[in-house]
Amino acid sequence: MVSAERLPPPIRVIVAKPGLDGHDRGAKVVAKALKDAGMEVIYTGRHQTVEQIVAATVQEDAEAVGLSILSGAHMDYCTRLRRRLDEEGAGEVVLMVGGTIPAADLPALEAMGYRVFGTGSHLTEIVRYVREEVGRRRGADLAGDPGGR
């Protein structure tokens, strides 16, 4: 049995709804799935600015940020968030975006480092991705470990 002192810390994830889009059911469902998987999730709520999301990411020492965007403003928010995280020295954070994302925008979002989970994505796929990508960046295998511990 592994002692508690040797367990890696749980994965910390920010889930945010930027802008004026008030439809947050999907964000809440994803946040709950990540929590149920043992991760520490900070849901920032609706109507967040990029600055608020960056501040929460830095303050909470988050390893992943997921944006939920249904308004069609995903390219603007994702571009600004990527730039501000880089400016704050948090460019290594795993980035995800979900919602109504046109296929034509996928290449640009992926080039910025985002993993896109469109409407209807399976929760298990999101949880697996966060574990694997954070594990890869930590240099550890967290895929089978609840919460990344």
Short mmCIF file of N, CA, C and O in Angstrom, two decimals:
data_model
loop_
_atom_site.label_atom_id
_atom_site.label_comp_id
_atom_site.label_asym_id
_atom_site.label_seq_id
_atom_site.Cartn_x
_atom_site.Cartn_y
_atom_site.Cartn_z
N MET A 1 0.84 -1.17 0.00
CA MET A 1 0.00 0.00 0.00
C MET A 1 0.89 1.24 0.00
O MET A 1 1.87 1.33 0.70
N VAL A 2 0.50 2.24 -0.78
CA VAL A 2 1.25 3.48 -0.90
C VAL A 2 0.83 4.42 0.22
O VAL A 2 -0.35 4.60 0.49
N SER A 3 1.80 5.02 0.89
CA SER A 3 1.46 5.95 1.97
C SER A 3 0.90 7.24 1.38
O SER A 3 1.21 7.60 0.25
N ALA A 4 0.10 7.93 2.17
CA ALA A 4 -0.52 9.17 1.72
C ALA A 4 0.53 10.22 1.37
O ALA A 4 0.29 11.08 0.53
N GLU A 5 1.69 10.16 2.01
CA GLU A 5 2.73 11.14 1.75
C GLU A 5 3.32 11.00 0.35
O GLU A 5 3.86 11.95 -0.18
N ARG A 6 3.20 9.84 -0.25
CA ARG A 6 3.80 9.60 -1.55
C ARG A 6 2.83 9.82 -2.69
O ARG A 6 3.21 9.75 -3.84
N LEU A 7 1.58 10.05 -2.37
CA LEU A 7 0.59 10.27 -3.41
C LEU A 7 0.78 11.65 -4.03
O LEU A 7 0.98 12.63 -3.32
N PRO A 8 0.70 11.72 -5.36
CA PRO A 8 0.78 13.05 -5.97
C PRO A 8 -0.48 13.85 -5.61
O PRO A 8 -1.51 13.27 -5.30
N PRO A 9 -0.38 15.15 -5.64
CA PRO A 9 -1.56 15.96 -5.31
C PRO A 9 -2.66 15.76 -6.35
O PRO A 9 -2.38 15.41 -7.50
N PRO A 10 -3.90 15.97 -5.93
CA PRO A 10 -4.99 15.84 -6.91
C PRO A 10 -4.86 16.90 -8.00
O PRO A 10 -4.30 17.97 -7.79
N ILE A 11 -5.38 16.59 -9.15
CA ILE A 11 -5.40 17.52 -10.26
C ILE A 11 -6.37 18.65 -9.92
O ILE A 11 -7.48 18.41 -9.47
N ARG A 12 -5.93 19.88 -10.14
CA ARG A 12 -6.77 21.05 -9.88
C ARG A 12 -7.21 21.64 -11.23
O ARG A 12 -6.38 21.93 -12.07
N VAL A 13 -8.52 21.80 -11.37
CA VAL A 13 -9.10 22.24 -12.65
C VAL A 13 -10.00 23.45 -12.42
O VAL A 13 -10.82 23.46 -11.50
N ILE A 14 -9.86 24.44 -13.28
CA ILE A 14 -10.76 25.59 -13.32
C ILE A 14 -11.77 25.32 -14.44
O ILE A 14 -11.39 24.98 -15.56
N VAL A 15 -13.05 25.47 -14.14
CA VAL A 15 -14.10 25.42 -15.16
C VAL A 15 -14.75 26.79 -15.16
O VAL A 15 -15.15 27.30 -14.11
N ALA A 16 -14.82 27.41 -16.35
CA ALA A 16 -15.29 28.79 -16.43
C ALA A 16 -16.23 29.02 -17.60
O ALA A 16 -16.13 28.35 -18.63
N LYS A 17 -17.10 30.00 -17.43
CA LYS A 17 -18.04 30.47 -18.46
C LYS A 17 -17.72 31.92 -18.76
O LYS A 17 -18.15 32.81 -18.05
N PRO A 18 -16.93 32.18 -19.80
CA PRO A 18 -16.59 33.58 -20.10
C PRO A 18 -17.74 34.32 -20.80
O PRO A 18 -18.56 33.72 -21.48
N GLY A 19 -17.76 35.61 -20.59
CA GLY A 19 -18.69 36.46 -21.32
C GLY A 19 -20.11 36.43 -20.82
O GLY A 19 -20.38 36.06 -19.68
N LEU A 20 -21.02 36.80 -21.68
CA LEU A 20 -22.41 36.98 -21.30
C LEU A 20 -23.27 35.73 -21.48
O LEU A 20 -24.45 35.75 -21.18
N ASP A 21 -22.68 34.66 -21.98
CA ASP A 21 -23.43 33.41 -22.16
C ASP A 21 -23.86 32.88 -20.79
O ASP A 21 -23.04 32.60 -19.94
N GLY A 22 -25.15 32.76 -20.59
CA GLY A 22 -25.66 32.34 -19.28
C GLY A 22 -26.00 30.87 -19.17
O GLY A 22 -26.37 30.40 -18.11
N HIS A 23 -25.86 30.13 -20.25
CA HIS A 23 -26.22 28.71 -20.23
C HIS A 23 -25.07 27.91 -19.64
O HIS A 23 -24.09 27.64 -20.31
N ASP A 24 -25.21 27.49 -18.38
CA ASP A 24 -24.07 26.86 -17.70
C ASP A 24 -24.31 25.41 -17.30
O ASP A 24 -23.51 24.83 -16.57
N ARG A 25 -25.37 24.80 -17.79
CA ARG A 25 -25.64 23.41 -17.41
C ARG A 25 -24.48 22.48 -17.80
O ARG A 25 -24.04 21.67 -17.01
N GLY A 26 -23.99 22.62 -19.03
CA GLY A 26 -22.89 21.78 -19.48
C GLY A 26 -21.64 21.95 -18.63
O GLY A 26 -20.97 20.97 -18.28
N ALA A 27 -21.32 23.19 -18.28
CA ALA A 27 -20.14 23.45 -17.44
C ALA A 27 -20.30 22.79 -16.09
O ALA A 27 -19.35 22.20 -15.56
N LYS A 28 -21.49 22.86 -15.52
CA LYS A 28 -21.73 22.24 -14.22
C LYS A 28 -21.66 20.72 -14.30
O LYS A 28 -21.15 20.07 -13.38
N VAL A 29 -22.15 20.15 -15.38
CA VAL A 29 -22.09 18.69 -15.55
C VAL A 29 -20.63 18.24 -15.67
O VAL A 29 -20.22 17.25 -15.05
N VAL A 30 -19.84 18.95 -16.45
CA VAL A 30 -18.42 18.61 -16.60
C VAL A 30 -17.70 18.78 -15.26
O VAL A 30 -16.91 17.92 -14.86
N ALA A 31 -17.96 19.88 -14.56
CA ALA A 31 -17.32 20.10 -13.26
C ALA A 31 -17.64 18.96 -12.29
O ALA A 31 -16.76 18.47 -11.58
N LYS A 32 -18.88 18.52 -12.27
CA LYS A 32 -19.27 17.42 -11.38
C LYS A 32 -18.57 16.12 -11.78
O LYS A 32 -18.11 15.37 -10.91
N ALA A 33 -18.47 15.84 -13.06
CA ALA A 33 -17.80 14.63 -13.52
C ALA A 33 -16.32 14.64 -13.10
O ALA A 33 -15.79 13.61 -12.65
N LEU A 34 -15.67 15.78 -13.22
CA LEU A 34 -14.26 15.87 -12.81
C LEU A 34 -14.13 15.71 -11.30
O LEU A 34 -13.22 15.03 -10.82
N LYS A 35 -15.04 16.31 -10.54
CA LYS A 35 -15.04 16.14 -9.08
C LYS A 35 -15.28 14.69 -8.70
O LYS A 35 -14.60 14.15 -7.82
N ASP A 36 -16.26 14.07 -9.35
CA ASP A 36 -16.56 12.66 -9.07
C ASP A 36 -15.37 11.76 -9.39
O ASP A 36 -15.23 10.68 -8.81
N ALA A 37 -14.49 12.21 -10.30
CA ALA A 37 -13.29 11.46 -10.66
C ALA A 37 -12.15 11.74 -9.69
O ALA A 37 -11.03 11.25 -9.88
N GLY A 38 -12.40 12.56 -8.65
CA GLY A 38 -11.40 12.81 -7.62
C GLY A 38 -10.57 14.06 -7.81
O GLY A 38 -9.62 14.30 -7.05
N MET A 39 -10.91 14.87 -8.79
CA MET A 39 -10.15 16.09 -9.02
C MET A 39 -10.72 17.22 -8.18
O MET A 39 -11.88 17.20 -7.79
N GLU A 40 -9.88 18.20 -7.91
CA GLU A 40 -10.34 19.41 -7.24
C GLU A 40 -10.76 20.39 -8.33
O GLU A 40 -9.94 20.79 -9.16
N VAL A 41 -12.03 20.75 -8.31
CA VAL A 41 -12.58 21.60 -9.37
C VAL A 41 -13.06 22.91 -8.78
O VAL A 41 -13.78 22.93 -7.78
N ILE A 42 -12.66 23.98 -9.41
CA ILE A 42 -13.13 25.31 -9.03
C ILE A 42 -13.98 25.80 -10.19
O ILE A 42 -13.47 26.05 -11.28
N TYR A 43 -15.29 25.87 -9.96
CA TYR A 43 -16.19 26.41 -10.98
C TYR A 43 -16.35 27.89 -10.69
O TYR A 43 -16.86 28.27 -9.63
N THR A 44 -15.92 28.73 -11.60
CA THR A 44 -15.90 30.16 -11.36
C THR A 44 -17.25 30.83 -11.55
O THR A 44 -17.42 31.98 -11.19
N GLY A 45 -18.19 30.10 -12.14
CA GLY A 45 -19.51 30.68 -12.39
C GLY A 45 -19.60 31.33 -13.75
O GLY A 45 -18.66 31.32 -14.55
N ARG A 46 -20.77 31.91 -14.00
CA ARG A 46 -21.04 32.54 -15.29
C ARG A 46 -20.47 33.95 -15.35
O ARG A 46 -20.11 34.53 -14.34
N HIS A 47 -20.41 34.48 -16.57
CA HIS A 47 -20.07 35.88 -16.84
C HIS A 47 -18.67 36.27 -16.38
O HIS A 47 -18.46 37.37 -15.87
N GLN A 48 -17.72 35.39 -16.55
CA GLN A 48 -16.34 35.67 -16.14
C GLN A 48 -15.59 36.39 -17.26
O GLN A 48 -15.81 36.15 -18.44
N THR A 49 -14.68 37.26 -16.86
CA THR A 49 -13.77 37.89 -17.82
C THR A 49 -12.53 37.00 -17.96
O THR A 49 -12.25 36.16 -17.10
N VAL A 50 -11.78 37.23 -19.02
CA VAL A 50 -10.52 36.51 -19.19
C VAL A 50 -9.60 36.79 -18.01
O VAL A 50 -8.95 35.88 -17.49
N GLU A 51 -9.57 38.02 -17.56
CA GLU A 51 -8.72 38.38 -16.43
C GLU A 51 -9.11 37.60 -15.16
O GLU A 51 -8.24 37.16 -14.42
N GLN A 52 -10.39 37.45 -14.92
CA GLN A 52 -10.85 36.70 -13.75
C GLN A 52 -10.46 35.24 -13.86
O GLN A 52 -10.05 34.61 -12.86
N ILE A 53 -10.56 34.67 -15.04
CA ILE A 53 -10.21 33.26 -15.25
C ILE A 53 -8.70 33.06 -15.05
O ILE A 53 -8.27 32.11 -14.40
N VAL A 54 -7.90 33.98 -15.58
CA VAL A 54 -6.45 33.89 -15.41
C VAL A 54 -6.09 34.03 -13.93
O VAL A 54 -5.28 33.25 -13.40
N ALA A 55 -6.71 34.99 -13.24
CA ALA A 55 -6.42 35.18 -11.82
C ALA A 55 -6.77 33.93 -11.02
O ALA A 55 -5.99 33.50 -10.16
N ALA A 56 -7.90 33.33 -11.30
CA ALA A 56 -8.29 32.10 -10.59
C ALA A 56 -7.31 30.98 -10.88
O ALA A 56 -6.93 30.22 -9.98
N THR A 57 -6.89 30.85 -12.12
CA THR A 57 -5.95 29.80 -12.52
C THR A 57 -4.64 29.94 -11.76
O THR A 57 -4.10 28.96 -11.23
N VAL A 58 -4.12 31.15 -11.69
CA VAL A 58 -2.85 31.39 -11.02
C VAL A 58 -3.01 31.23 -9.50
O VAL A 58 -2.20 30.55 -8.85
N GLN A 59 -4.04 31.83 -8.93
CA GLN A 59 -4.25 31.76 -7.48
C GLN A 59 -4.47 30.32 -7.00
O GLN A 59 -3.99 29.94 -5.93
N GLU A 60 -5.20 29.55 -7.78
CA GLU A 60 -5.51 28.18 -7.38
C GLU A 60 -4.46 27.18 -7.81
O GLU A 60 -4.58 25.99 -7.56
N ASP A 61 -3.43 27.64 -8.50
CA ASP A 61 -2.36 26.77 -9.00
C ASP A 61 -2.96 25.62 -9.81
O ASP A 61 -2.59 24.46 -9.65
N ALA A 62 -3.90 25.95 -10.67
CA ALA A 62 -4.60 24.95 -11.48
C ALA A 62 -3.70 24.39 -12.57
O ALA A 62 -2.84 25.09 -13.10
N GLU A 63 -3.91 23.13 -12.87
CA GLU A 63 -3.15 22.47 -13.93
C GLU A 63 -3.96 22.37 -15.21
O GLU A 63 -3.41 22.00 -16.25
N ALA A 64 -5.25 22.66 -15.14
CA ALA A 64 -6.11 22.60 -16.32
C ALA A 64 -7.19 23.66 -16.21
O ALA A 64 -7.64 23.99 -15.12
N VAL A 65 -7.59 24.18 -17.38
CA VAL A 65 -8.68 25.15 -17.47
C VAL A 65 -9.62 24.69 -18.57
O VAL A 65 -9.18 24.40 -19.69
N GLY A 66 -10.89 24.63 -18.24
CA GLY A 66 -11.90 24.29 -19.23
C GLY A 66 -12.88 25.43 -19.39
O GLY A 66 -13.44 25.92 -18.40
N LEU A 67 -13.06 25.89 -20.61
CA LEU A 67 -14.02 26.94 -20.92
C LEU A 67 -15.26 26.31 -21.54
O LEU A 67 -15.15 25.41 -22.38
N SER A 68 -16.41 26.81 -21.17
CA SER A 68 -17.67 26.41 -21.78
C SER A 68 -18.23 27.63 -22.49
O SER A 68 -18.53 28.64 -21.85
N ILE A 69 -18.35 27.53 -23.83
CA ILE A 69 -18.76 28.68 -24.62
C ILE A 69 -19.81 28.25 -25.64
O ILE A 69 -19.54 27.42 -26.50
N LEU A 70 -20.98 28.83 -25.52
CA LEU A 70 -22.06 28.56 -26.47
C LEU A 70 -22.42 29.80 -27.29
O LEU A 70 -23.27 29.74 -28.16
N SER A 71 -21.76 30.91 -27.03
CA SER A 71 -22.14 32.19 -27.62
C SER A 71 -21.57 32.44 -29.01
O SER A 71 -21.94 33.40 -29.66
N GLY A 72 -20.61 31.62 -29.43
CA GLY A 72 -19.95 31.86 -30.72
C GLY A 72 -18.71 32.72 -30.61
O GLY A 72 -18.04 32.98 -31.60
N ALA A 73 -18.36 33.15 -29.41
CA ALA A 73 -17.19 34.01 -29.21
C ALA A 73 -15.96 33.23 -28.79
O ALA A 73 -15.02 33.79 -28.22
N HIS A 74 -15.93 31.94 -29.06
CA HIS A 74 -14.85 31.07 -28.60
C HIS A 74 -13.47 31.47 -29.12
O HIS A 74 -12.49 31.38 -28.38
N MET A 75 -13.36 31.91 -30.36
CA MET A 75 -12.04 32.27 -30.88
C MET A 75 -11.45 33.46 -30.12
O MET A 75 -10.27 33.45 -29.77
N ASP A 76 -12.27 34.46 -29.85
CA ASP A 76 -11.80 35.62 -29.11
C ASP A 76 -11.38 35.24 -27.69
O ASP A 76 -10.27 35.55 -27.26
N TYR A 77 -12.26 34.56 -26.96
CA TYR A 77 -11.94 34.20 -25.58
C TYR A 77 -10.74 33.27 -25.50
O TYR A 77 -9.87 33.44 -24.64
N CYS A 78 -10.70 32.28 -26.36
CA CYS A 78 -9.59 31.32 -26.31
C CYS A 78 -8.26 31.98 -26.65
O CYS A 78 -7.24 31.70 -26.01
N THR A 79 -8.26 32.87 -27.64
CA THR A 79 -7.04 33.58 -28.00
C THR A 79 -6.54 34.45 -26.85
O THR A 79 -5.36 34.43 -26.49
N ARG A 80 -7.45 35.21 -26.26
CA ARG A 80 -7.06 36.10 -25.17
C ARG A 80 -6.62 35.32 -23.93
O ARG A 80 -5.65 35.70 -23.26
N LEU A 81 -7.30 34.22 -23.63
CA LEU A 81 -6.92 33.42 -22.46
C LEU A 81 -5.53 32.82 -22.66
O LEU A 81 -4.68 32.88 -21.77
N ARG A 82 -5.28 32.27 -23.83
CA ARG A 82 -3.96 31.69 -24.13
C ARG A 82 -2.87 32.74 -23.94
O ARG A 82 -1.85 32.50 -23.29
N ARG A 83 -3.08 33.92 -24.51
CA ARG A 83 -2.08 34.99 -24.42
C ARG A 83 -1.85 35.42 -22.98
O ARG A 83 -0.71 35.54 -22.53
N ARG A 84 -2.92 35.63 -22.21
CA ARG A 84 -2.78 36.09 -20.82
C ARG A 84 -2.14 35.03 -19.93
O ARG A 84 -1.34 35.37 -19.05
N LEU A 85 -2.48 33.76 -20.14
CA LEU A 85 -1.83 32.71 -19.35
C LEU A 85 -0.33 32.68 -19.63
O LEU A 85 0.48 32.54 -18.71
N ASP A 86 0.04 32.81 -20.90
CA ASP A 86 1.46 32.86 -21.25
C ASP A 86 2.15 34.05 -20.57
O ASP A 86 3.25 33.91 -20.03
N GLU A 87 1.49 35.21 -20.59
CA GLU A 87 2.06 36.40 -19.96
C GLU A 87 2.23 36.23 -18.45
O GLU A 87 3.16 36.80 -17.86
N GLU A 88 1.38 35.44 -17.84
CA GLU A 88 1.43 35.22 -16.38
C GLU A 88 2.33 34.05 -16.00
O GLU A 88 2.40 33.68 -14.83
N GLY A 89 2.98 33.44 -16.98
CA GLY A 89 3.85 32.31 -16.70
C GLY A 89 3.11 31.01 -16.45
O GLY A 89 3.66 30.08 -15.87
N ALA A 90 1.87 30.95 -16.89
CA ALA A 90 1.04 29.75 -16.71
C ALA A 90 0.73 29.08 -18.04
O ALA A 90 -0.32 28.45 -18.20
N GLY A 91 1.64 29.20 -18.98
CA GLY A 91 1.41 28.66 -20.32
C GLY A 91 1.40 27.15 -20.41
O GLY A 91 0.99 26.59 -21.42
N GLU A 92 1.82 26.47 -19.32
CA GLU A 92 1.84 25.01 -19.33
C GLU A 92 0.50 24.40 -18.93
O GLU A 92 0.32 23.18 -18.96
N VAL A 93 -0.46 25.23 -18.57
CA VAL A 93 -1.78 24.75 -18.14
C VAL A 93 -2.48 24.03 -19.30
O VAL A 93 -2.45 24.49 -20.44
N VAL A 94 -3.09 22.90 -19.00
CA VAL A 94 -3.87 22.15 -19.99
C VAL A 94 -5.12 22.97 -20.31
O VAL A 94 -5.84 23.39 -19.41
N LEU A 95 -5.37 23.20 -21.59
CA LEU A 95 -6.50 24.01 -22.02
C LEU A 95 -7.54 23.17 -22.75
O LEU A 95 -7.20 22.38 -23.62
N MET A 96 -8.80 23.40 -22.37
CA MET A 96 -9.92 22.72 -23.03
C MET A 96 -11.01 23.75 -23.29
O MET A 96 -11.15 24.71 -22.53
N VAL A 97 -11.77 23.52 -24.33
CA VAL A 97 -12.93 24.35 -24.60
C VAL A 97 -14.04 23.44 -25.09
O VAL A 97 -13.80 22.47 -25.82
N GLY A 98 -15.23 23.74 -24.63
CA GLY A 98 -16.38 22.95 -25.03
C GLY A 98 -17.55 23.85 -25.35
O GLY A 98 -17.56 25.03 -25.01
N GLY A 99 -18.52 23.27 -26.01
CA GLY A 99 -19.71 24.01 -26.38
C GLY A 99 -19.95 23.88 -27.87
O GLY A 99 -19.59 22.88 -28.49
N THR A 100 -20.53 24.90 -28.43
CA THR A 100 -20.85 24.91 -29.86
C THR A 100 -19.65 25.48 -30.61
O THR A 100 -19.49 26.69 -30.72
N ILE A 101 -18.82 24.57 -31.12
CA ILE A 101 -17.58 24.96 -31.78
C ILE A 101 -17.63 24.45 -33.23
O ILE A 101 -17.64 23.24 -33.46
N PRO A 102 -17.66 25.34 -34.22
CA PRO A 102 -17.68 24.91 -35.62
C PRO A 102 -16.41 24.14 -35.99
O PRO A 102 -15.31 24.50 -35.54
N ALA A 103 -16.56 23.13 -36.81
CA ALA A 103 -15.42 22.32 -37.25
C ALA A 103 -14.33 23.17 -37.90
O ALA A 103 -13.14 22.87 -37.76
N ALA A 104 -14.72 24.23 -38.57
CA ALA A 104 -13.74 25.08 -39.24
C ALA A 104 -12.78 25.76 -38.26
O ALA A 104 -11.68 26.16 -38.64
N ASP A 105 -13.19 25.89 -37.00
CA ASP A 105 -12.35 26.55 -36.00
C ASP A 105 -11.42 25.58 -35.26
O ASP A 105 -10.54 26.02 -34.51
N LEU A 106 -11.61 24.28 -35.44
CA LEU A 106 -10.80 23.30 -34.71
C LEU A 106 -9.30 23.46 -34.95
O LEU A 106 -8.54 23.46 -33.98
N PRO A 107 -8.84 23.58 -36.19
CA PRO A 107 -7.39 23.69 -36.39
C PRO A 107 -6.75 24.88 -35.65
O PRO A 107 -5.69 24.74 -35.06
N ALA A 108 -7.41 26.03 -35.67
CA ALA A 108 -6.85 27.21 -35.00
C ALA A 108 -6.84 27.00 -33.48
O ALA A 108 -5.86 27.37 -32.81
N LEU A 109 -7.89 26.43 -32.93
CA LEU A 109 -7.95 26.18 -31.49
C LEU A 109 -6.89 25.16 -31.07
O LEU A 109 -6.20 25.34 -30.06
N GLU A 110 -6.76 24.10 -31.85
CA GLU A 110 -5.74 23.08 -31.54
C GLU A 110 -4.34 23.66 -31.65
O GLU A 110 -3.47 23.32 -30.85
N ALA A 111 -4.12 24.55 -32.61
CA ALA A 111 -2.80 25.18 -32.77
C ALA A 111 -2.46 26.05 -31.55
O ALA A 111 -1.28 26.22 -31.22
N MET A 112 -3.49 26.58 -30.89
CA MET A 112 -3.27 27.37 -29.67
C MET A 112 -3.07 26.48 -28.44
O MET A 112 -2.77 26.96 -27.37
N GLY A 113 -3.28 25.16 -28.61
CA GLY A 113 -3.08 24.24 -27.50
C GLY A 113 -4.35 23.78 -26.83
O GLY A 113 -4.29 23.11 -25.78
N TYR A 114 -5.50 24.09 -27.40
CA TYR A 114 -6.77 23.66 -26.81
C TYR A 114 -7.17 22.29 -27.30
O TYR A 114 -6.98 21.96 -28.48
N ARG A 115 -7.73 21.51 -26.40
CA ARG A 115 -8.44 20.29 -26.78
C ARG A 115 -9.91 20.68 -26.82
O ARG A 115 -10.43 21.26 -25.87
N VAL A 116 -10.58 20.38 -27.92
CA VAL A 116 -11.96 20.79 -28.11
C VAL A 116 -12.88 19.61 -27.81
O VAL A 116 -12.72 18.53 -28.36
N PHE A 117 -13.84 19.86 -26.92
CA PHE A 117 -14.89 18.89 -26.60
C PHE A 117 -16.21 19.54 -26.95
O PHE A 117 -16.74 20.36 -26.20
N GLY A 118 -16.70 19.21 -28.13
CA GLY A 118 -17.94 19.81 -28.58
C GLY A 118 -19.15 19.31 -27.82
O GLY A 118 -19.06 18.37 -27.02
N THR A 119 -20.26 19.96 -28.06
CA THR A 119 -21.52 19.56 -27.45
C THR A 119 -21.74 18.07 -27.71
O THR A 119 -21.57 17.60 -28.82
N GLY A 120 -22.08 17.34 -26.66
CA GLY A 120 -22.32 15.90 -26.79
C GLY A 120 -21.11 15.03 -26.51
O GLY A 120 -21.19 13.81 -26.59
N SER A 121 -19.98 15.63 -26.15
CA SER A 121 -18.79 14.83 -25.81
C SER A 121 -19.09 13.99 -24.58
O SER A 121 -19.85 14.39 -23.70
N HIS A 122 -18.45 12.83 -24.52
CA HIS A 122 -18.64 11.93 -23.37
C HIS A 122 -17.79 12.39 -22.19
O HIS A 122 -16.62 12.74 -22.35
N LEU A 123 -18.38 12.37 -21.03
CA LEU A 123 -17.68 12.80 -19.82
C LEU A 123 -16.44 11.96 -19.54
O LEU A 123 -15.42 12.48 -19.09
N THR A 124 -16.54 10.65 -19.81
CA THR A 124 -15.38 9.78 -19.58
C THR A 124 -14.20 10.19 -20.46
O THR A 124 -13.05 10.09 -20.03
N GLU A 125 -14.48 10.69 -21.65
CA GLU A 125 -13.43 11.14 -22.55
C GLU A 125 -12.74 12.39 -21.98
O GLU A 125 -11.51 12.51 -22.04
N ILE A 126 -13.52 13.29 -21.40
CA ILE A 126 -12.97 14.51 -20.82
C ILE A 126 -12.10 14.16 -19.61
O ILE A 126 -10.97 14.63 -19.48
N VAL A 127 -12.62 13.31 -18.73
CA VAL A 127 -11.87 12.90 -17.53
C VAL A 127 -10.58 12.21 -17.94
O VAL A 127 -9.50 12.51 -17.41
N ARG A 128 -10.65 11.30 -18.89
CA ARG A 128 -9.45 10.57 -19.34
C ARG A 128 -8.42 11.54 -19.91
O ARG A 128 -7.22 11.44 -19.61
N TYR A 129 -8.88 12.48 -20.72
CA TYR A 129 -7.95 13.44 -21.32
C TYR A 129 -7.23 14.26 -20.24
O TYR A 129 -6.01 14.42 -20.29
N VAL A 130 -7.98 14.77 -19.27
CA VAL A 130 -7.36 15.58 -18.21
C VAL A 130 -6.33 14.76 -17.46
O VAL A 130 -5.20 15.21 -17.24
N ARG A 131 -6.68 13.55 -17.07
CA ARG A 131 -5.73 12.69 -16.34
C ARG A 131 -4.48 12.42 -17.17
O ARG A 131 -3.35 12.53 -16.67
N GLU A 132 -4.67 12.05 -18.43
CA GLU A 132 -3.53 11.69 -19.27
C GLU A 132 -2.64 12.90 -19.55
O GLU A 132 -1.42 12.81 -19.47
N GLU A 133 -3.27 14.03 -19.88
CA GLU A 133 -2.47 15.21 -20.25
C GLU A 133 -1.78 15.82 -19.04
O GLU A 133 -0.60 16.19 -19.12
N VAL A 134 -2.45 15.92 -17.92
CA VAL A 134 -1.79 16.43 -16.72
C VAL A 134 -0.68 15.45 -16.30
O VAL A 134 0.42 15.87 -15.94
N GLY A 135 -0.97 14.15 -16.37
CA GLY A 135 0.05 13.16 -16.06
C GLY A 135 1.27 13.27 -16.94
O GLY A 135 2.42 13.20 -16.47
N ARG A 136 1.04 13.49 -18.23
CA ARG A 136 2.15 13.64 -19.17
C ARG A 136 2.99 14.86 -18.79
O ARG A 136 4.22 14.80 -18.76
N ARG A 137 2.34 15.94 -18.44
CA ARG A 137 3.06 17.16 -18.08
C ARG A 137 3.75 17.03 -16.73
O ARG A 137 4.79 17.65 -16.50
N ARG A 138 3.19 16.23 -15.84
CA ARG A 138 3.84 15.97 -14.55
C ARG A 138 4.94 14.94 -14.68
O ARG A 138 5.75 14.77 -13.78
N GLY A 139 4.92 14.18 -15.77
CA GLY A 139 5.87 13.09 -15.93
C GLY A 139 5.47 11.86 -15.16
O GLY A 139 6.31 11.09 -14.70
N ALA A 140 4.15 11.66 -15.00
CA ALA A 140 3.63 10.52 -14.23
C ALA A 140 2.44 9.92 -14.97
O ALA A 140 1.80 10.58 -15.78
N ASP A 141 2.15 8.67 -14.66
CA ASP A 141 0.97 8.00 -15.23
C ASP A 141 -0.18 8.17 -14.25
O ASP A 141 -0.22 7.52 -13.21
N LEU A 142 -1.11 9.05 -14.59
CA LEU A 142 -2.27 9.31 -13.72
C LEU A 142 -3.55 8.74 -14.31
O LEU A 142 -4.61 8.90 -13.72
N ALA A 143 -3.45 8.08 -15.45
CA ALA A 143 -4.65 7.64 -16.17
C ALA A 143 -5.54 6.73 -15.36
O ALA A 143 -6.76 6.82 -15.40
N GLY A 144 -4.98 5.84 -14.56
CA GLY A 144 -5.79 4.92 -13.79
C GLY A 144 -5.95 5.33 -12.34
O GLY A 144 -6.47 4.58 -11.53
N ASP A 145 -5.51 6.53 -12.01
CA ASP A 145 -5.52 6.97 -10.62
C ASP A 145 -6.58 8.03 -10.40
O ASP A 145 -6.48 9.11 -10.95
N PRO A 146 -7.60 7.74 -9.65
CA PRO A 146 -8.66 8.73 -9.41
C PRO A 146 -8.09 10.04 -8.89
O PRO A 146 -7.34 10.06 -7.92
N GLY A 147 -8.46 11.11 -9.56
CA GLY A 147 -8.04 12.43 -9.12
C GLY A 147 -6.60 12.77 -9.43
O GLY A 147 -6.13 13.84 -9.13
N GLY A 148 -5.88 11.84 -10.03
CA GLY A 148 -4.48 12.12 -10.35
C GLY A 148 -3.58 12.00 -9.15
O GLY A 148 -2.50 12.59 -9.10
N ARG A 149 -4.01 11.24 -8.18
CA ARG A 149 -3.18 11.08 -6.97
C ARG A 149 -2.44 9.76 -7.03
O ARG A 149 -2.81 8.82 -7.61
#
